[in-house]
GROMACS .gro file of C-alpha atoms in nm:
model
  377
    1UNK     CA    1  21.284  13.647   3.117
    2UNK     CA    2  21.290  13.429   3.420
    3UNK     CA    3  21.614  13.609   3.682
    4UNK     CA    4  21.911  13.415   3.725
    5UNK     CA    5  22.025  13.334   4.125
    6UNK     CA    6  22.397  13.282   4.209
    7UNK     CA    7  22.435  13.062   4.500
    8UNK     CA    8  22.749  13.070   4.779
    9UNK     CA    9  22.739  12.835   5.064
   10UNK     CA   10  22.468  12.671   5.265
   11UNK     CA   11  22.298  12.816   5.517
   12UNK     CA   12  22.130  12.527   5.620
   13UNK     CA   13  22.132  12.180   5.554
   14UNK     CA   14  21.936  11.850   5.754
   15UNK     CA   15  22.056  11.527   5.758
   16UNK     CA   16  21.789  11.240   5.764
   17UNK     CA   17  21.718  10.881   5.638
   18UNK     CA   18  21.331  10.978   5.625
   19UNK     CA   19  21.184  11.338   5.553
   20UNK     CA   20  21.212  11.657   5.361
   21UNK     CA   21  21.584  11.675   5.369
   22UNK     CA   22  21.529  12.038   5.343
   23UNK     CA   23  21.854  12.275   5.197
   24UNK     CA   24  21.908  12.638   5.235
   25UNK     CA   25  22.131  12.828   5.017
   26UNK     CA   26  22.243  13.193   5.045
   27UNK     CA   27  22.220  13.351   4.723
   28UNK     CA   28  22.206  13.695   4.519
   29UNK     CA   29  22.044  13.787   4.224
   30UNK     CA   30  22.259  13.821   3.943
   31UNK     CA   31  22.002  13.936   3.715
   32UNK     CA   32  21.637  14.112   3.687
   33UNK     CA   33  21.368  14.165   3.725
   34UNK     CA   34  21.284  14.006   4.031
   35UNK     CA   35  21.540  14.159   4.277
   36UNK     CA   36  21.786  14.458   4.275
   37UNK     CA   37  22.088  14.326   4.188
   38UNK     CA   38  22.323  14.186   4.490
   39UNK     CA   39  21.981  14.169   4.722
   40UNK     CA   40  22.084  13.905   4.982
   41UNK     CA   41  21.847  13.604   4.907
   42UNK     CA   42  21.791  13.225   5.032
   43UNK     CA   43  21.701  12.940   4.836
   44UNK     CA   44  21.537  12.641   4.963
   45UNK     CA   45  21.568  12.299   4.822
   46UNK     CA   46  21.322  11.981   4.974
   47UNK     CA   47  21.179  11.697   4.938
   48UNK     CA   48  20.790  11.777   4.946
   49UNK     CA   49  20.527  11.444   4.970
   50UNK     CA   50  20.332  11.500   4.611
   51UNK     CA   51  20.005  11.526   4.830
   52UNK     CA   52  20.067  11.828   5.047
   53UNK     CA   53  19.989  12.162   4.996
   54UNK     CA   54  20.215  12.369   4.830
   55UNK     CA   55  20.418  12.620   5.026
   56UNK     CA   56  20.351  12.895   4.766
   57UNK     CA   57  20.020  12.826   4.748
   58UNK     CA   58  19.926  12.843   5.133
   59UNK     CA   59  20.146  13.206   5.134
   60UNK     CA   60  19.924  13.368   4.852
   61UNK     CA   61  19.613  13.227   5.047
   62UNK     CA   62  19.737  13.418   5.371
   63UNK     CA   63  19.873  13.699   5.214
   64UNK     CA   64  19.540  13.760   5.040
   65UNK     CA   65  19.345  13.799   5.301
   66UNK     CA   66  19.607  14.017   5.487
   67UNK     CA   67  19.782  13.858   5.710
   68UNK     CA   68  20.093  14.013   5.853
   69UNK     CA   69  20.463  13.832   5.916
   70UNK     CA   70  20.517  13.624   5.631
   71UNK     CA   71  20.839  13.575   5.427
   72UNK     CA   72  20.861  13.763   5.082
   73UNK     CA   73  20.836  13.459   4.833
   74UNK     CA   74  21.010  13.604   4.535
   75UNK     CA   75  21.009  13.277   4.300
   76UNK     CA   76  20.949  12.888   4.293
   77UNK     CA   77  20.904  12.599   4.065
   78UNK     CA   78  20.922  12.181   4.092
   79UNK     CA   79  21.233  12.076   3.961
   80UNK     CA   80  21.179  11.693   3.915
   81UNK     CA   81  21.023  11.424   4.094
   82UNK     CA   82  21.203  11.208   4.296
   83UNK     CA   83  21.064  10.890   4.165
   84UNK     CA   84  21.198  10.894   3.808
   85UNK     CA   85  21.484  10.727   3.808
   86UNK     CA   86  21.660  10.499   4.040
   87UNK     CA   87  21.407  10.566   4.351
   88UNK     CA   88  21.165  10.439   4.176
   89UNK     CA   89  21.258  10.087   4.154
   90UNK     CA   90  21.174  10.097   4.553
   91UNK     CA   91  20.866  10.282   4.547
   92UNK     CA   92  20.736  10.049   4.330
   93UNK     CA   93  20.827   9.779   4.516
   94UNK     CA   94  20.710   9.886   4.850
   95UNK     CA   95  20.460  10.154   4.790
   96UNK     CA   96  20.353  10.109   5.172
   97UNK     CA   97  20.728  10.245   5.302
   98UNK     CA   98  20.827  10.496   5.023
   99UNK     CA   99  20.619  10.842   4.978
  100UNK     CA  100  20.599  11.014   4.625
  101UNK     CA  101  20.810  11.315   4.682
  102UNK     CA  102  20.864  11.647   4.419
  103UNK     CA  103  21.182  11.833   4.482
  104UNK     CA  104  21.070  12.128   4.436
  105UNK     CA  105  21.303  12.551   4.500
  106UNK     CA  106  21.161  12.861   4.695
  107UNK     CA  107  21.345  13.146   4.710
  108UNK     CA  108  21.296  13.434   4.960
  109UNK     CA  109  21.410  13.734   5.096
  110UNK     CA  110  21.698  13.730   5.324
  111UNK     CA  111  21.621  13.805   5.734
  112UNK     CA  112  21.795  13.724   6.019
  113UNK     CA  113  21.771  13.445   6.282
  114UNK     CA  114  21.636  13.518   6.606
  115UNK     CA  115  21.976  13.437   6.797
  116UNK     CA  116  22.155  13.741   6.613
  117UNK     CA  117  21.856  13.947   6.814
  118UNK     CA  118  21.812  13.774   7.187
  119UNK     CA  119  22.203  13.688   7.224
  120UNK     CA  120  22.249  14.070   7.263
  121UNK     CA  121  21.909  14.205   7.435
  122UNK     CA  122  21.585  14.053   7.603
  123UNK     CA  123  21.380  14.336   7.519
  124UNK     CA  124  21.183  14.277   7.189
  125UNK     CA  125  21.096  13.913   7.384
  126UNK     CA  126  20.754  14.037   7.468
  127UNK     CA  127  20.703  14.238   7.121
  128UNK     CA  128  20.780  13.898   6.942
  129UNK     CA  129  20.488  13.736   7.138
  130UNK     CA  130  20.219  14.012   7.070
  131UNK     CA  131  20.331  14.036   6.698
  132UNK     CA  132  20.303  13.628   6.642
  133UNK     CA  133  19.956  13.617   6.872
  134UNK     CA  134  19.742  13.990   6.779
  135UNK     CA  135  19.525  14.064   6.472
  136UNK     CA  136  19.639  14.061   6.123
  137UNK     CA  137  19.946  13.872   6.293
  138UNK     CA  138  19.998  13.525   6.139
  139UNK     CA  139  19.946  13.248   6.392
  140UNK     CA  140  19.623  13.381   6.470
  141UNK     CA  141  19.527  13.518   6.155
  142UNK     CA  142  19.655  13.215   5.963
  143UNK     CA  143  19.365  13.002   6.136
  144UNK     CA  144  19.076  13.266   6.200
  145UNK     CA  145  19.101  13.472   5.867
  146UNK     CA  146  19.352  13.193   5.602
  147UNK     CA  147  19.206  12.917   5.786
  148UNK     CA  148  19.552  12.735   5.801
  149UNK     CA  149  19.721  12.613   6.066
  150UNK     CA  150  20.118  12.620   6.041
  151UNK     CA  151  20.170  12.303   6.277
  152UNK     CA  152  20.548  12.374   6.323
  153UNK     CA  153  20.603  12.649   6.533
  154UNK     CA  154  20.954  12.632   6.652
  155UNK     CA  155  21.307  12.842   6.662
  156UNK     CA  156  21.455  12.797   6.332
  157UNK     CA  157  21.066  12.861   6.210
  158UNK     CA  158  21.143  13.251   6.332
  159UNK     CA  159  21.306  13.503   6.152
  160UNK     CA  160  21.338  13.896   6.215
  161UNK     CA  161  21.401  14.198   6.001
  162UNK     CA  162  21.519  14.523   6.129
  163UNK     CA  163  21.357  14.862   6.067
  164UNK     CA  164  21.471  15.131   6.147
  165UNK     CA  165  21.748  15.179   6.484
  166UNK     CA  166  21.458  15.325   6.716
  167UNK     CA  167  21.178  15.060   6.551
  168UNK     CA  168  21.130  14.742   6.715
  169UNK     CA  169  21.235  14.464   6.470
  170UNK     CA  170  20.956  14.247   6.280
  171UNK     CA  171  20.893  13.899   6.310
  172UNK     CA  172  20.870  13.619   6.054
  173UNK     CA  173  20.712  13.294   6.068
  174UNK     CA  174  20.900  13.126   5.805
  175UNK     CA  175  20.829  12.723   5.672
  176UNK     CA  176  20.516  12.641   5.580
  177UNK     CA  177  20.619  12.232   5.467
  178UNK     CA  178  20.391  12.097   5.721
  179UNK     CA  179  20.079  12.404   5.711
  180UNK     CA  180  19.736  12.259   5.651
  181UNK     CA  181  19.406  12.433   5.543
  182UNK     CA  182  19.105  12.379   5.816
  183UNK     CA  183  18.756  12.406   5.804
  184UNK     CA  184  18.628  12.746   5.969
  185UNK     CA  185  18.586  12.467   6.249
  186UNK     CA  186  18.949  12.385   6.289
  187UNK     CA  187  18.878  12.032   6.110
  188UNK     CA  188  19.147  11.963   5.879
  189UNK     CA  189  19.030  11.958   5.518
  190UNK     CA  190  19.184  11.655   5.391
  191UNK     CA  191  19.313  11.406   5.523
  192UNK     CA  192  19.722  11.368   5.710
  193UNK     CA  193  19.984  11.421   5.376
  194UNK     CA  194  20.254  11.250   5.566
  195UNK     CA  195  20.341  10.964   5.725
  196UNK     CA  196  20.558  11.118   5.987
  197UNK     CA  197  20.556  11.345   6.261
  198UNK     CA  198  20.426  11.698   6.269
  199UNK     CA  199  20.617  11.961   6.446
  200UNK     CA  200  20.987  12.009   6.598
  201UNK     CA  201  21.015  11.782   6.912
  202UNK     CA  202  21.109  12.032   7.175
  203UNK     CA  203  20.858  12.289   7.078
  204UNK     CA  204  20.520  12.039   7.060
  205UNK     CA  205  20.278  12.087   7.211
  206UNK     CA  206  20.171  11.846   7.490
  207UNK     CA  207  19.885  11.689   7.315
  208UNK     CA  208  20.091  11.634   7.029
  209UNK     CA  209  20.293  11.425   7.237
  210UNK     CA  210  20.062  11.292   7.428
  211UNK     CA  211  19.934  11.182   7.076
  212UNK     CA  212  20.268  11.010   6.964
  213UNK     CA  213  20.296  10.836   7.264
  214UNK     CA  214  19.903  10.681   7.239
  215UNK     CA  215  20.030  10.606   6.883
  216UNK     CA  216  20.378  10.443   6.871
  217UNK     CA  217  20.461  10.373   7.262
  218UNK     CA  218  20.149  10.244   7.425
  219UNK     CA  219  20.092   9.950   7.261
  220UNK     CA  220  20.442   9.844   7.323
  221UNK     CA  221  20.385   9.921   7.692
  222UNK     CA  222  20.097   9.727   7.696
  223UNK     CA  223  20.234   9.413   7.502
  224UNK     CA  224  20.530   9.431   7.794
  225UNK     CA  225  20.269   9.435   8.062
  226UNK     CA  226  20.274   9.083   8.243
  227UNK     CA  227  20.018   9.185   8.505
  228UNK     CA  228  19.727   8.927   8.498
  229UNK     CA  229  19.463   9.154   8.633
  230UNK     CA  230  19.092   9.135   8.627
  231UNK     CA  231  18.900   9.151   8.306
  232UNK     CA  232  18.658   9.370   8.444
  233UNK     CA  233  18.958   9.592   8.600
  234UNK     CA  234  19.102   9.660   8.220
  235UNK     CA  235  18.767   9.755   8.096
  236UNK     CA  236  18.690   9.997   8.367
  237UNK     CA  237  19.064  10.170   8.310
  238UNK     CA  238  19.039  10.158   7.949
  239UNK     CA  239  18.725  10.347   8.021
  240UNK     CA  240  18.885  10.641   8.204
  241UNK     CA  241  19.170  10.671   7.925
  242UNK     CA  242  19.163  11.036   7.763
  243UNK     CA  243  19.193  10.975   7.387
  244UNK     CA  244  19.439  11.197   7.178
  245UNK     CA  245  19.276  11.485   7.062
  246UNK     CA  246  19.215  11.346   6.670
  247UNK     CA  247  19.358  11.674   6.481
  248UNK     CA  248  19.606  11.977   6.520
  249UNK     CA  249  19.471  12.252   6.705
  250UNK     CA  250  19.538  12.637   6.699
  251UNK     CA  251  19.605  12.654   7.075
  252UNK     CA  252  19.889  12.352   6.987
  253UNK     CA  253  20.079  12.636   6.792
  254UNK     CA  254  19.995  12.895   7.066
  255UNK     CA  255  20.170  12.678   7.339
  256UNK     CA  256  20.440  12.596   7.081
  257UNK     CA  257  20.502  12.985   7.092
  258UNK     CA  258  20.532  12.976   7.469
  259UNK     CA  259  20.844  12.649   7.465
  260UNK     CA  260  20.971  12.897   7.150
  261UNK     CA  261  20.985  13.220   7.380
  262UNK     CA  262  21.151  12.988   7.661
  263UNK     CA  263  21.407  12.841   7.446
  264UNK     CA  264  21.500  13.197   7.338
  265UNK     CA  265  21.535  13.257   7.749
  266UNK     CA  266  21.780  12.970   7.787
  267UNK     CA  267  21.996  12.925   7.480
  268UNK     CA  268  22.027  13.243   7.266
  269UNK     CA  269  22.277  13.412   7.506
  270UNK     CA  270  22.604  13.254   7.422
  271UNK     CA  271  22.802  13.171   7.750
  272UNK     CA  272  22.428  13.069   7.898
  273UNK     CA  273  22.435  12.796   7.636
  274UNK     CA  274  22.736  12.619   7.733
  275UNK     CA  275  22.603  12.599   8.131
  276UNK     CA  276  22.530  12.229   8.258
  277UNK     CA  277  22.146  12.353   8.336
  278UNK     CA  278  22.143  12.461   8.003
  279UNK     CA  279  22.248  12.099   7.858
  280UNK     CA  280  22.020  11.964   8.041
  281UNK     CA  281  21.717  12.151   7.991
  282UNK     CA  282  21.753  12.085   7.609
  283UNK     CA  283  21.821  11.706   7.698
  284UNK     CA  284  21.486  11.723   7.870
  285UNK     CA  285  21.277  11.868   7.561
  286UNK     CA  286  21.467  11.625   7.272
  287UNK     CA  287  21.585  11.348   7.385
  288UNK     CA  288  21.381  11.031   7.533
  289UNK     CA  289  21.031  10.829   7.500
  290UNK     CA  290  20.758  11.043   7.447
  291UNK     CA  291  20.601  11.003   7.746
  292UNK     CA  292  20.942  11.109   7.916
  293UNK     CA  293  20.901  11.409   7.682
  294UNK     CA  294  20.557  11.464   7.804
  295UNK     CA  295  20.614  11.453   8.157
  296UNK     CA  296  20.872  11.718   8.160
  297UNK     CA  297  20.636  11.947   7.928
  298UNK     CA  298  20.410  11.880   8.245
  299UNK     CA  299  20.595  11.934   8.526
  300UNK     CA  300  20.623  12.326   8.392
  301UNK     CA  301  20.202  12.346   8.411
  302UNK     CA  302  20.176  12.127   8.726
  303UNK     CA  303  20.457  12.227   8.937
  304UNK     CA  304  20.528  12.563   9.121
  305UNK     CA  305  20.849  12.449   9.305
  306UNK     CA  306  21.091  12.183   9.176
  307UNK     CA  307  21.322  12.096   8.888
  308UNK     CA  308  21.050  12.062   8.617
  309UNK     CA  309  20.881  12.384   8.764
  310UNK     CA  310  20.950  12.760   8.588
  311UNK     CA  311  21.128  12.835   8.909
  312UNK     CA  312  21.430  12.641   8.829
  313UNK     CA  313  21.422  12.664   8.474
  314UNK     CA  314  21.744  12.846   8.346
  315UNK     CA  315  21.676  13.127   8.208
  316UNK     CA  316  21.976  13.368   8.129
  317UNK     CA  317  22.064  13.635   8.327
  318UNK     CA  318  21.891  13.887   8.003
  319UNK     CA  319  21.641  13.669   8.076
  320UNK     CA  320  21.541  13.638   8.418
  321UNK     CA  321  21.323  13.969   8.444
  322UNK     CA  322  21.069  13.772   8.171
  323UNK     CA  323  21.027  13.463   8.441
  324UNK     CA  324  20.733  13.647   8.587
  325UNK     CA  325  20.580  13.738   8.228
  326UNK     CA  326  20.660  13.381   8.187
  327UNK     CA  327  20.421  13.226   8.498
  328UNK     CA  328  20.143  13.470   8.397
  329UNK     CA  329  20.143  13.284   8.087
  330UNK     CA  330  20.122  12.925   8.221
  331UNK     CA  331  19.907  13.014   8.496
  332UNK     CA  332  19.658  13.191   8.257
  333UNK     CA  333  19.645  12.848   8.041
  334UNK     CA  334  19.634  12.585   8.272
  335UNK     CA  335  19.287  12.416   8.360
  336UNK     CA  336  19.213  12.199   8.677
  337UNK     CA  337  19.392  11.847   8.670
  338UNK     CA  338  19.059  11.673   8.562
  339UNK     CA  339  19.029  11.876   8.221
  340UNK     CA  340  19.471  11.823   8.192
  341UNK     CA  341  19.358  11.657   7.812
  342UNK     CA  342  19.058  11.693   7.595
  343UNK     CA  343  18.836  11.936   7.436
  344UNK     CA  344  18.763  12.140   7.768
  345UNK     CA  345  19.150  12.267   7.773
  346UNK     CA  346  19.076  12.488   7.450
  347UNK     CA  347  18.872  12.747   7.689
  348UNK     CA  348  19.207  12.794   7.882
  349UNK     CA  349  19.360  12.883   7.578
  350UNK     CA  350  19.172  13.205   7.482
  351UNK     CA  351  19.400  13.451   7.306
  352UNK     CA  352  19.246  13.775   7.467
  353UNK     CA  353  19.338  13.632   7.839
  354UNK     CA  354  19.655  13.535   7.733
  355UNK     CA  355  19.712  13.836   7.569
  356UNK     CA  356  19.596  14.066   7.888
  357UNK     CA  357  19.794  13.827   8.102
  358UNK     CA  358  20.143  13.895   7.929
  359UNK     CA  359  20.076  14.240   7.905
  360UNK     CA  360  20.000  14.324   8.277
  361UNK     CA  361  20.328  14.093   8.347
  362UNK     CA  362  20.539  14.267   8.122
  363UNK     CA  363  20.846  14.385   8.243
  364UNK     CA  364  20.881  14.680   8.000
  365UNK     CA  365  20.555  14.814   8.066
  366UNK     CA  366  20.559  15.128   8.155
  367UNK     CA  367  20.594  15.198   8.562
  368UNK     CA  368  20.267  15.405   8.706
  369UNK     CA  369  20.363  15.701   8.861
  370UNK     CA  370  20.208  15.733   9.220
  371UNK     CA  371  20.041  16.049   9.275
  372UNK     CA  372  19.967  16.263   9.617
  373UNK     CA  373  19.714  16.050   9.827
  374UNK     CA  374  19.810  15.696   9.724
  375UNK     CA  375  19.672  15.706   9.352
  376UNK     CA  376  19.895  15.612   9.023
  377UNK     CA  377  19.867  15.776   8.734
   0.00000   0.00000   0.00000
């Protein structure tokens, strides 16, 4: 006997011309086998492309092999696709502009959002970090043991569930719509599902928008460009160009993390988020031209004094202590300006620096003691 859901109010709800147009429902069980009675649920209503892998399926894959974090999937099914009926009569018409989509129903466990946990306390900001990045965690072990990547690491993408009152809290990565299986290489297996973006804009990584910007702003630049200049001039700068890196990367979703921990710095306590830096910071990571998007994504790497620098970002005042845990981070991952793009970055990017880096910068690690003569304990 399949369990019956009752549904209240939305919990979340995206409005889009193009997309997923992704719902979430709170609901309850109202009857077994599936849940205890009452057990505070969500279900989740989109609009999947009939190509990409299927959430479920990527969630079995990682949970097989053990990793850690993920959501509790407690039922799902395809409810109809979207092209019988009146859609249809434009997807048949302009197959080029109109993707087959399934609407297909997840329904998980209930957890918080990470606001209801960093607009009270800093302090689990560094156990959040080590619990998305160590073994049997799931951004790393998603790629190295599941070989998927999840592509769309961002806020809303983080949930947390308390333990017990002296536990610290665990961490969810939650939405796998855009997660793609690699190659033990980190090639992607098939080819892109979608004809849009991949990721949340203010948490992409900078190749990623480097990538967009190569893709849907260059060519406009260059058709705008009056500038008669030498034939042999063009060749030799076309030459130097850095090409987009051709596929998602792991270390795209480990920098991700890093704009995800910042956000939490700067807009999770309340009165913080109504402050003009505030407004502007967000401004600076959503809104503009790629390349604007890019350059202020930059300035954080490139600069150590200055607006775009991690000096004047505006962290809250819960969050201040983290702005040295912060710079350990970007200074462990940032290469010489020649390698800024390109294969040679992904060395930078090695989880076991990073890892030692945040730790030693910590500001809840515990204090050495100094001891007679000048030694800590």
């Amino acid at each position: 006997m399949r369990p019956r859901y009752a549904s209240n109010w939305a919990a979340f709800l995206q409005y889009a011309l193009v997309g997923r147009h992704t719902m979430v429902y709170n609901a309850t069980v109202e009857s077994p086998p599936m849940k205890a009675h009452n057990t505070p649920l969500v279900i989740k209503i989109s609009q999947q492309v009939h190509t990409r892998p299927k959430e479920q399926n990527l969630l079995r894959i990682a949970q097989k092999v053990g990793v850690k974090g993920l959501p509790e999937l407690c039922y799902f099914g395809d409810l109809w696709s979207l092209d019988d009926g009146f859609r249809r009569l434009f997807f048949e018409e302009e197959q080029m502009n109109y993707e087959k989509r399934i609407l297909r129903a997840l329904i998980y466990t209930k957890y918080k959002h990470l606001g209801t946990l960093f607009s009270k306390s800093s302090e689990y900001l560094g156990e959040m970090i080590y619990q998305m990045l160590e073994c049997k965690q799931p951004i790393s072990d998603l790629r190295f043991k599941a070989q998927i990547l999840h592509r769309d690491i961002s806020y809303n993408n983080f949930m947390v569930q308390r333990r017990g009152a002296d536990e610290a809290p665990l961490f969810i990565l939650n939405d796998f719509d855009l997660a793609t299986r690699v190659t033990p290489n980190g090639e992607p297996v098939a080819g892109p599902s979608s004809k849009h973006r991949t990721g949340t804009l203010p948490f992409m990584a900078r190749d990623v928008l480097y990538g967009l910007w190569w893709a849907f702003e260059k060519i406009e630049e260059e058709e705008e460009d009056d500038d008669d200049d030498d034939d042999d001039e063009e060749e030799e700068e076309e030459k130097q160009e850095v090409l987009p890196v051709p596929y998602h990367l792991v270390r795209f979703d480990y920098e991700s993390l890093l704009y995800v921990a910042l956000w939490c710095g700067f807009k999770c306590e309340e009165q913080s988020a109504r402050h003009a830096g505030v407004r502007q910071q967000v401004v600076a990571w959503e809104c503009g031209s790629y390349d604007e998007l890019l350059h202020n994504k930059r300035g954080l790497f490139l600069y150590t004094s200055g607006s775009k620098s991690l000096s004047c970002f505006p962290l809250s005042r819960r969050f201040r202590r983290w702005r040295s845990f912060f710079q350990a981070w970007i200074d462990t991952v940032q290469p010489p300006a020649s390698d800024d793009l390109g294969e040679s970055v992904n060395q930078y990017w090695d989880l076991e620096k990073i890892l030692s880096a945040l730790r030693e910068a910590d500001p809840n690690k515990p204090k050495s003691k100094e001891r007679p003569g000048g030694k800590s304990s």
